[in-house]
Amino acid sequence: MAPGAPEQIPTVVQAMDDMKKYAEQPASERPTQCPYNAEQRKAFLEQNGKSVLSCPAFQNHKCPFDHVKSVEDIHSQVQKTPNVQKCPAFDHHHGDLMEVLYPDVHQKHAAKTNHLLSSCEPFQVTTISRMITPKSNIKPYSVVILDIEGTTTPIDFVSLTLFPYARKEVDKYILNNWGEEGTQNYIENLRRQAQRDLKQNEFSDAPQIPEDDQATPEEIRKAAVANVHFNMDKDRKLTPLKELQGKIWEKAYQDGEIRGYVYDDVVNAFKYWKQKSTKIYIYSSGSKLAQKLLFGNTSHDADRDLLPYISAHYDTIYPGSKVEAASYEKISNDIKKVAAGVQDGDILFVTDNILEAEACRKANIQAVLAIRDGNKPLPESHTFEVIHSFDQLL
């Protein structure tokens, strides 16, 4: 055995058996130390990573007992959720807590409860995801249109990463690029918008940007920065604001200060769709530049640039608002022009926003709602298919 190698690398079966025994013990009698040392846990993950990808037990070299506690916490939480209490698969496993770890047992019961398992958390996070994630009743499709925030990317990526960066760097960007025609155009368009805002009660307090002959460049720059901060705080989707933010992010991506976050299951889906010749389109409230920067500079080292998978990008400049059916009709018509034989029924739109899904449905296009961590709860009365992972689309 090589120097420093772990004395014994636990097998998957052994690890599961240890977790099951631990789960069956009263809390007061459970051991406080992990049965495997750090080197054994690390070696286990390296050797068996493909079979425990969704199992928190050995992720980050944690003790398998941590997994038991995680499952117990999840069970405790979902017991309070009406839909989960009605799930026969959950009821079956509740008596033998760790039985949920075995995919073959889970699959047997999952077949009876596909309509409920989409909201059953234990089966989304405690087992081997690709083997047990239930298929949704989604009609066959040959084209997908994807939202970004809350769908391909965490809902808070923009608010916690991109927006704070743009807010912090806007003054420096305007200063360093003051002489650029594009920068002056952004300022001029924001100036005119602020003047229009004076007539609106909601935004009448927007900081005004003085004309070039009424103030020094420094005063104009400071006023422009204040205006940008105001509009960002109001979460306004103004075209000059989004374009300016996009230029700031472009430099950040180029310098490696920001990487786009895309869920692992989305990357896998992109590869699958490419093999199946399924066309991928992006439709987001973010500018097309911002979209391309995110997908072209992801945090996936092996798949840094996802742009080659994407056929086209759409934002709210064209085709328009994401909660208007006409916007989806325009996209559909565009797709039909370049993809012979495609009909509305061949297109699938995936979003986390129910208003967008409803608008899409009015355009006779199939829509599916994505449920991700941090997304807003959906009304119980909705009638859309839901997914927790893009695996359910494949």
Short mmCIF file of C-alpha atoms in Angstrom, two decimals:
data_model
loop_
_atom_site.label_atom_id
_atom_site.label_comp_id
_atom_site.label_asym_id
_atom_site.label_seq_id
_atom_site.Cartn_x
_atom_site.Cartn_y
_atom_site.Cartn_z
CA MET A 1 0.00 0.00 0.00
CA ALA A 2 1.33 3.43 -0.92
CA PRO A 3 2.54 5.64 1.94
CA GLY A 4 -0.23 7.74 3.35
CA ALA A 5 -2.99 5.68 1.67
CA PRO A 6 -6.06 4.89 3.78
CA GLU A 7 -6.00 1.44 5.39
CA GLN A 8 -9.39 0.50 3.99
CA ILE A 9 -11.66 2.28 1.52
CA PRO A 10 -15.31 1.62 2.44
CA THR A 11 -17.60 0.28 -0.26
CA VAL A 12 -20.94 1.91 -1.09
CA VAL A 13 -22.80 -1.03 0.48
CA GLN A 14 -20.70 -0.83 3.63
CA ALA A 15 -21.27 2.90 3.93
CA MET A 16 -25.03 2.47 3.50
CA ASP A 17 -25.11 -0.33 6.07
CA ASP A 18 -23.24 1.84 8.55
CA MET A 19 -25.69 4.67 7.96
CA LYS A 20 -28.67 2.37 8.38
CA LYS A 21 -27.34 1.02 11.69
CA TYR A 22 -26.70 4.55 12.86
CA ALA A 23 -30.24 5.59 11.92
CA GLU A 24 -31.76 2.71 13.87
CA GLN A 25 -29.98 3.69 17.08
CA PRO A 26 -31.61 6.01 19.62
CA ALA A 27 -30.08 9.47 19.47
CA SER A 28 -28.60 9.09 22.94
CA GLU A 29 -26.71 5.91 21.95
CA ARG A 30 -25.32 7.06 18.64
CA PRO A 31 -21.52 7.30 18.31
CA THR A 32 -20.16 10.81 18.19
CA GLN A 33 -17.20 10.03 15.94
CA CYS A 34 -17.24 9.13 12.27
CA PRO A 35 -16.37 5.46 11.51
CA TYR A 36 -13.99 6.56 8.75
CA ASN A 37 -11.09 8.96 8.95
CA ALA A 38 -10.65 11.92 6.61
CA GLU A 39 -8.37 10.01 4.20
CA GLN A 40 -10.85 7.13 3.93
CA ARG A 41 -13.72 9.51 3.23
CA LYS A 42 -11.71 11.34 0.59
CA ALA A 43 -10.65 8.10 -1.09
CA PHE A 44 -14.24 6.84 -1.02
CA LEU A 45 -15.51 9.92 -2.83
CA GLU A 46 -12.74 9.73 -5.44
CA GLN A 47 -13.38 6.05 -6.08
CA ASN A 48 -17.19 6.05 -5.95
CA GLY A 49 -18.06 9.62 -6.92
CA LYS A 50 -20.16 8.63 -9.90
CA SER A 51 -22.48 6.51 -7.77
CA VAL A 52 -22.94 9.00 -4.93
CA LEU A 53 -23.18 12.28 -6.86
CA SER A 54 -26.36 13.39 -5.12
CA CYS A 55 -25.56 11.89 -1.73
CA PRO A 56 -24.37 14.52 0.79
CA ALA A 57 -22.82 11.79 2.93
CA PHE A 58 -19.37 12.03 1.44
CA GLN A 59 -19.51 15.35 -0.37
CA ASN A 60 -16.80 17.68 0.95
CA HIS A 61 -15.40 14.69 2.85
CA LYS A 62 -18.15 14.75 5.48
CA CYS A 63 -18.98 11.87 7.79
CA PRO A 64 -21.73 9.52 6.49
CA PHE A 65 -23.54 10.05 9.76
CA ASP A 66 -24.07 13.64 8.66
CA HIS A 67 -26.14 12.23 5.82
CA VAL A 68 -28.41 10.40 8.23
CA LYS A 69 -29.02 13.60 10.15
CA SER A 70 -29.70 15.43 6.90
CA VAL A 71 -32.29 12.86 5.84
CA GLU A 72 -33.93 12.97 9.25
CA ASP A 73 -34.16 16.74 9.10
CA ILE A 74 -35.73 16.55 5.65
CA HIS A 75 -38.25 13.95 6.76
CA SER A 76 -39.16 16.08 9.75
CA GLN A 77 -39.70 19.14 7.57
CA VAL A 78 -41.69 17.50 4.79
CA GLN A 79 -43.99 15.74 7.25
CA LYS A 80 -45.57 19.17 7.64
CA THR A 81 -46.21 19.44 3.88
CA PRO A 82 -49.64 18.12 2.83
CA ASN A 83 -48.60 16.87 -0.63
CA VAL A 84 -45.68 14.91 0.76
CA GLN A 85 -47.78 13.29 3.47
CA LYS A 86 -49.99 11.90 0.69
CA CYS A 87 -47.06 10.36 -1.18
CA PRO A 88 -47.17 6.53 -0.79
CA ALA A 89 -43.46 6.23 -1.52
CA PHE A 90 -42.68 8.59 1.34
CA ASP A 91 -45.07 6.75 3.66
CA HIS A 92 -43.47 3.43 2.79
CA HIS A 93 -39.95 4.61 3.54
CA HIS A 94 -40.84 6.54 6.67
CA GLY A 95 -40.89 3.38 8.78
CA ASP A 96 -37.40 2.42 7.66
CA LEU A 97 -35.66 5.75 7.32
CA MET A 98 -32.57 4.76 5.40
CA GLU A 99 -34.37 2.50 2.93
CA VAL A 100 -34.77 5.63 0.83
CA LEU A 101 -31.10 5.31 -0.07
CA TYR A 102 -31.71 2.27 -2.26
CA PRO A 103 -32.85 3.34 -5.74
CA ASP A 104 -34.43 0.00 -6.74
CA VAL A 105 -36.80 0.13 -3.76
CA HIS A 106 -37.58 3.76 -4.44
CA GLN A 107 -38.26 3.19 -8.13
CA LYS A 108 -40.82 0.50 -7.38
CA HIS A 109 -42.87 2.93 -5.33
CA ALA A 110 -42.13 6.01 -7.41
CA ALA A 111 -43.96 4.49 -10.39
CA LYS A 112 -47.21 4.84 -8.44
CA THR A 113 -46.73 8.45 -7.45
CA ASN A 114 -45.18 10.46 -10.28
CA HIS A 115 -47.72 13.25 -9.89
CA LEU A 116 -46.72 13.76 -6.26
CA LEU A 117 -43.01 13.02 -6.27
CA SER A 118 -42.20 16.29 -8.00
CA SER A 119 -42.86 17.97 -4.65
CA CYS A 120 -41.36 15.22 -2.48
CA GLU A 121 -38.04 16.60 -1.22
CA PRO A 122 -36.45 13.43 0.21
CA PHE A 123 -36.40 11.83 -3.23
CA GLN A 124 -34.84 14.91 -4.78
CA VAL A 125 -31.87 15.17 -2.45
CA THR A 126 -31.10 11.87 -0.75
CA THR A 127 -30.61 9.37 -3.57
CA ILE A 128 -28.86 9.02 -6.88
CA SER A 129 -30.65 11.77 -8.76
CA ARG A 130 -30.59 10.51 -12.33
CA MET A 131 -31.88 7.05 -11.31
CA ILE A 132 -34.81 8.20 -9.23
CA THR A 133 -35.90 11.65 -10.46
CA PRO A 134 -39.46 11.11 -11.69
CA LYS A 135 -40.41 11.94 -15.26
CA SER A 136 -43.04 14.61 -15.71
CA ASN A 137 -45.96 14.25 -18.10
CA ILE A 138 -44.35 16.50 -20.69
CA LYS A 139 -45.28 16.15 -24.34
CA PRO A 140 -42.50 15.41 -26.86
CA TYR A 141 -40.64 18.50 -28.07
CA SER A 142 -37.85 19.37 -30.49
CA VAL A 143 -37.18 22.96 -29.38
CA VAL A 144 -36.64 24.37 -25.88
CA ILE A 145 -36.83 27.99 -24.77
CA LEU A 146 -35.20 28.62 -21.41
CA ASP A 147 -35.55 31.34 -18.81
CA ILE A 148 -32.38 32.02 -16.80
CA GLU A 149 -32.93 33.25 -13.23
CA GLY A 150 -34.54 30.52 -11.14
CA THR A 151 -34.37 28.07 -14.05
CA THR A 152 -30.88 27.50 -15.45
CA THR A 153 -29.25 29.62 -12.78
CA PRO A 154 -29.99 30.34 -9.09
CA ILE A 155 -32.63 33.02 -8.63
CA ASP A 156 -30.25 35.13 -6.55
CA PHE A 157 -27.21 34.99 -8.87
CA VAL A 158 -28.09 38.36 -10.35
CA SER A 159 -29.10 40.01 -7.08
CA LEU A 160 -26.19 38.68 -5.01
CA THR A 161 -23.40 38.60 -7.60
CA LEU A 162 -24.04 40.64 -10.74
CA PHE A 163 -25.97 43.61 -9.34
CA PRO A 164 -23.63 44.31 -6.40
CA TYR A 165 -20.65 44.17 -8.75
CA ALA A 166 -22.23 46.59 -11.23
CA ARG A 167 -23.25 48.93 -8.43
CA LYS A 168 -19.73 48.96 -7.02
CA GLU A 169 -17.98 49.41 -10.37
CA VAL A 170 -20.28 51.84 -12.22
CA ASP A 171 -18.41 54.97 -11.09
CA LYS A 172 -15.05 53.53 -12.11
CA TYR A 173 -16.42 52.33 -15.44
CA ILE A 174 -17.91 55.71 -16.38
CA LEU A 175 -14.71 57.48 -15.32
CA ASN A 176 -12.44 55.14 -17.30
CA ASN A 177 -14.67 55.19 -20.37
CA TRP A 178 -15.89 58.80 -20.26
CA GLY A 179 -14.69 59.60 -23.75
CA GLU A 180 -16.38 56.60 -25.35
CA GLU A 181 -19.43 57.30 -27.51
CA GLY A 182 -21.27 54.37 -25.95
CA THR A 183 -20.78 55.74 -22.43
CA GLN A 184 -22.09 59.15 -23.43
CA ASN A 185 -25.10 57.50 -25.07
CA TYR A 186 -25.91 55.62 -21.85
CA ILE A 187 -25.74 58.86 -19.87
CA GLU A 188 -27.87 60.75 -22.38
CA ASN A 189 -30.56 58.05 -22.42
CA LEU A 190 -30.61 57.89 -18.62
CA ARG A 191 -30.83 61.70 -18.53
CA ARG A 192 -33.90 61.71 -20.80
CA GLN A 193 -35.50 58.91 -18.79
CA ALA A 194 -34.99 60.85 -15.56
CA GLN A 195 -36.69 63.86 -17.13
CA ARG A 196 -39.68 61.69 -18.06
CA ASP A 197 -39.69 60.29 -14.52
CA LEU A 198 -40.42 63.76 -13.13
CA LYS A 199 -43.94 63.38 -14.51
CA GLN A 200 -44.51 60.01 -12.83
CA ASN A 201 -45.41 59.76 -9.16
CA GLU A 202 -43.61 56.45 -8.71
CA PHE A 203 -40.22 57.63 -9.96
CA SER A 204 -40.48 61.40 -9.63
CA ASP A 205 -37.60 61.39 -7.13
CA ALA A 206 -35.17 59.86 -9.62
CA PRO A 207 -31.82 61.75 -9.51
CA GLN A 208 -31.61 64.16 -12.43
CA ILE A 209 -28.51 64.26 -14.65
CA PRO A 210 -27.55 67.83 -15.66
CA GLU A 211 -26.95 68.77 -19.29
CA ASP A 212 -23.37 68.93 -20.55
CA ASP A 213 -23.35 72.75 -20.56
CA GLN A 214 -24.80 73.01 -17.06
CA ALA A 215 -22.21 71.09 -14.99
CA THR A 216 -18.66 69.77 -14.95
CA PRO A 217 -17.89 66.23 -16.16
CA GLU A 218 -17.32 65.16 -12.55
CA GLU A 219 -20.72 66.51 -11.47
CA ILE A 220 -22.41 64.80 -14.41
CA ARG A 221 -20.64 61.53 -13.63
CA LYS A 222 -21.68 61.61 -9.97
CA ALA A 223 -25.28 62.39 -10.94
CA ALA A 224 -25.26 59.53 -13.45
CA VAL A 225 -23.96 57.12 -10.81
CA ALA A 226 -26.68 58.24 -8.39
CA ASN A 227 -29.27 57.73 -11.12
CA VAL A 228 -27.99 54.23 -11.86
CA HIS A 229 -28.08 53.31 -8.16
CA PHE A 230 -31.65 54.64 -7.89
CA ASN A 231 -32.87 52.63 -10.86
CA MET A 232 -31.13 49.48 -9.64
CA ASP A 233 -32.71 49.88 -6.20
CA LYS A 234 -36.10 50.14 -7.93
CA ASP A 235 -35.26 47.03 -10.01
CA ARG A 236 -36.15 48.86 -13.20
CA LYS A 237 -35.60 47.15 -16.55
CA LEU A 238 -34.49 50.24 -18.46
CA THR A 239 -32.64 49.54 -21.69
CA PRO A 240 -29.74 52.01 -21.12
CA LEU A 241 -29.35 50.70 -17.56
CA LYS A 242 -29.17 47.08 -18.72
CA GLU A 243 -26.76 47.98 -21.51
CA LEU A 244 -24.45 49.83 -19.11
CA GLN A 245 -24.56 46.95 -16.63
CA GLY A 246 -23.76 44.56 -19.47
CA LYS A 247 -20.61 46.47 -20.38
CA ILE A 248 -19.48 46.46 -16.75
CA TRP A 249 -20.07 42.72 -16.48
CA GLU A 250 -18.32 42.11 -19.80
CA LYS A 251 -15.06 43.41 -18.41
CA ALA A 252 -15.55 41.46 -15.17
CA TYR A 253 -16.05 38.22 -17.09
CA GLN A 254 -13.05 38.96 -19.31
CA ASP A 255 -10.88 39.60 -16.25
CA GLY A 256 -12.12 36.43 -14.54
CA GLU A 257 -13.65 38.35 -11.64
CA ILE A 258 -17.07 36.79 -12.32
CA ARG A 259 -18.10 33.37 -13.57
CA GLY A 260 -21.61 32.48 -14.66
CA TYR A 261 -23.38 29.94 -12.46
CA VAL A 262 -25.30 27.28 -14.39
CA TYR A 263 -26.76 24.21 -12.67
CA ASP A 264 -25.01 20.90 -13.37
CA ASP A 265 -28.24 19.33 -14.63
CA VAL A 266 -28.57 22.14 -17.18
CA VAL A 267 -25.11 21.43 -18.59
CA ASN A 268 -26.01 17.75 -18.86
CA ALA A 269 -29.26 18.64 -20.61
CA PHE A 270 -27.44 20.85 -23.12
CA LYS A 271 -25.22 17.92 -24.08
CA TYR A 272 -28.18 15.56 -24.34
CA TRP A 273 -30.18 17.99 -26.48
CA LYS A 274 -27.23 18.46 -28.82
CA GLN A 275 -27.08 14.71 -29.38
CA LYS A 276 -30.82 14.70 -30.08
CA SER A 277 -30.62 17.78 -32.37
CA THR A 278 -32.95 19.65 -30.02
CA LYS A 279 -32.58 23.39 -30.53
CA ILE A 280 -31.99 25.61 -27.48
CA TYR A 281 -33.13 29.23 -27.19
CA ILE A 282 -32.73 31.65 -24.28
CA TYR A 283 -35.40 34.20 -23.34
CA SER A 284 -34.59 36.40 -20.36
CA SER A 285 -35.28 39.88 -19.03
CA GLY A 286 -31.51 40.36 -18.95
CA SER A 287 -29.91 41.84 -22.05
CA LYS A 288 -28.63 39.53 -24.76
CA LEU A 289 -25.10 40.64 -23.91
CA ALA A 290 -25.59 39.66 -20.26
CA GLN A 291 -27.00 36.29 -21.34
CA LYS A 292 -24.05 35.55 -23.60
CA LEU A 293 -21.56 36.57 -20.93
CA LEU A 294 -23.15 34.23 -18.40
CA PHE A 295 -23.31 31.17 -20.67
CA GLY A 296 -19.99 31.94 -22.32
CA ASN A 297 -18.04 32.18 -19.06
CA THR A 298 -19.44 29.57 -16.68
CA SER A 299 -17.87 28.20 -13.52
CA HIS A 300 -17.67 24.72 -15.09
CA ASP A 301 -13.99 24.22 -15.92
CA ALA A 302 -14.71 21.42 -18.39
CA ASP A 303 -17.64 23.27 -19.95
CA ARG A 304 -16.66 26.92 -19.58
CA ASP A 305 -18.33 28.07 -22.83
CA LEU A 306 -21.91 26.86 -23.37
CA LEU A 307 -22.72 29.32 -26.17
CA PRO A 308 -22.16 26.76 -28.98
CA TYR A 309 -25.19 24.86 -27.68
CA ILE A 310 -27.51 27.88 -27.97
CA SER A 311 -29.24 28.77 -31.24
CA ALA A 312 -30.36 32.31 -30.33
CA HIS A 313 -30.99 34.74 -27.49
CA TYR A 314 -34.07 36.88 -26.80
CA ASP A 315 -34.61 39.70 -24.31
CA THR A 316 -37.41 42.15 -23.58
CA ILE A 317 -36.32 44.61 -26.29
CA TYR A 318 -37.44 41.97 -28.76
CA PRO A 319 -39.86 40.18 -28.68
CA GLY A 320 -41.12 42.19 -25.69
CA SER A 321 -42.54 41.52 -22.24
CA LYS A 322 -42.25 37.96 -20.96
CA VAL A 323 -45.80 38.07 -19.59
CA GLU A 324 -47.39 38.81 -22.97
CA ALA A 325 -48.53 35.97 -25.24
CA ALA A 326 -47.51 37.98 -28.31
CA SER A 327 -43.85 37.70 -27.29
CA TYR A 328 -43.94 33.91 -27.42
CA GLU A 329 -45.79 34.01 -30.73
CA LYS A 330 -42.96 36.13 -32.18
CA ILE A 331 -40.31 33.70 -30.96
CA SER A 332 -42.30 30.76 -32.31
CA ASN A 333 -42.59 32.43 -35.70
CA ASP A 334 -38.85 33.11 -35.74
CA ILE A 335 -38.11 29.47 -34.96
CA LYS A 336 -40.46 28.21 -37.66
CA LYS A 337 -38.59 30.30 -40.24
CA VAL A 338 -35.32 28.47 -39.59
CA ALA A 339 -36.58 25.04 -38.50
CA ALA A 340 -38.66 23.34 -41.15
CA GLY A 341 -41.70 21.50 -39.89
CA VAL A 342 -41.65 22.87 -36.34
CA GLN A 343 -45.09 23.69 -34.93
CA ASP A 344 -46.15 25.44 -31.71
CA GLY A 345 -46.71 22.05 -30.10
CA ASP A 346 -43.07 21.08 -30.70
CA ILE A 347 -41.78 23.92 -28.51
CA LEU A 348 -41.22 23.71 -24.74
CA PHE A 349 -40.69 26.77 -22.51
CA VAL A 350 -39.12 26.32 -19.06
CA THR A 351 -39.41 29.08 -16.47
CA ASP A 352 -39.84 29.64 -12.74
CA ASN A 353 -42.40 32.42 -13.28
CA ILE A 354 -46.03 31.34 -13.44
CA LEU A 355 -47.09 34.58 -15.19
CA GLU A 356 -44.63 33.82 -17.97
CA ALA A 357 -45.88 30.24 -18.17
CA GLU A 358 -49.47 31.45 -18.45
CA ALA A 359 -48.57 33.88 -21.24
CA CYS A 360 -46.73 31.13 -23.07
CA ARG A 361 -49.71 28.79 -22.76
CA LYS A 362 -51.95 31.45 -24.30
CA ALA A 363 -49.65 31.30 -27.33
CA ASN A 364 -50.38 27.55 -27.54
CA ILE A 365 -46.85 26.65 -26.48
CA GLN A 366 -46.16 24.06 -23.79
CA ALA A 367 -44.74 25.53 -20.57
CA VAL A 368 -43.12 23.85 -17.57
CA LEU A 369 -42.34 25.43 -14.20
CA ALA A 370 -38.91 24.97 -12.62
CA ILE A 371 -38.66 24.66 -8.85
CA ARG A 372 -35.22 25.61 -7.54
CA ASP A 373 -33.90 26.59 -4.13
CA GLY A 374 -34.91 30.17 -3.35
CA ASN A 375 -37.67 30.40 -5.97
CA LYS A 376 -41.01 31.91 -4.97
CA PRO A 377 -43.63 29.35 -3.89
CA LEU A 378 -46.14 28.47 -6.59
CA PRO A 379 -49.88 28.76 -5.99
CA GLU A 380 -51.40 25.38 -5.16
CA SER A 381 -54.09 25.87 -7.80
CA HIS A 382 -51.70 26.00 -10.79
CA THR A 383 -52.05 23.36 -13.50
CA PHE A 384 -48.53 23.27 -14.95
CA GLU A 385 -46.05 20.41 -14.90
CA VAL A 386 -43.16 21.13 -12.53
CA ILE A 387 -39.56 19.97 -12.49
CA HIS A 388 -36.84 20.11 -9.85
CA SER A 389 -34.10 19.12 -12.28
CA PHE A 390 -33.58 19.27 -16.03
CA ASP A 391 -33.07 15.50 -15.77
CA GLN A 392 -36.86 15.31 -15.78
CA LEU A 393 -36.92 16.81 -19.27
CA LEU A 394 -34.68 14.18 -20.84
#
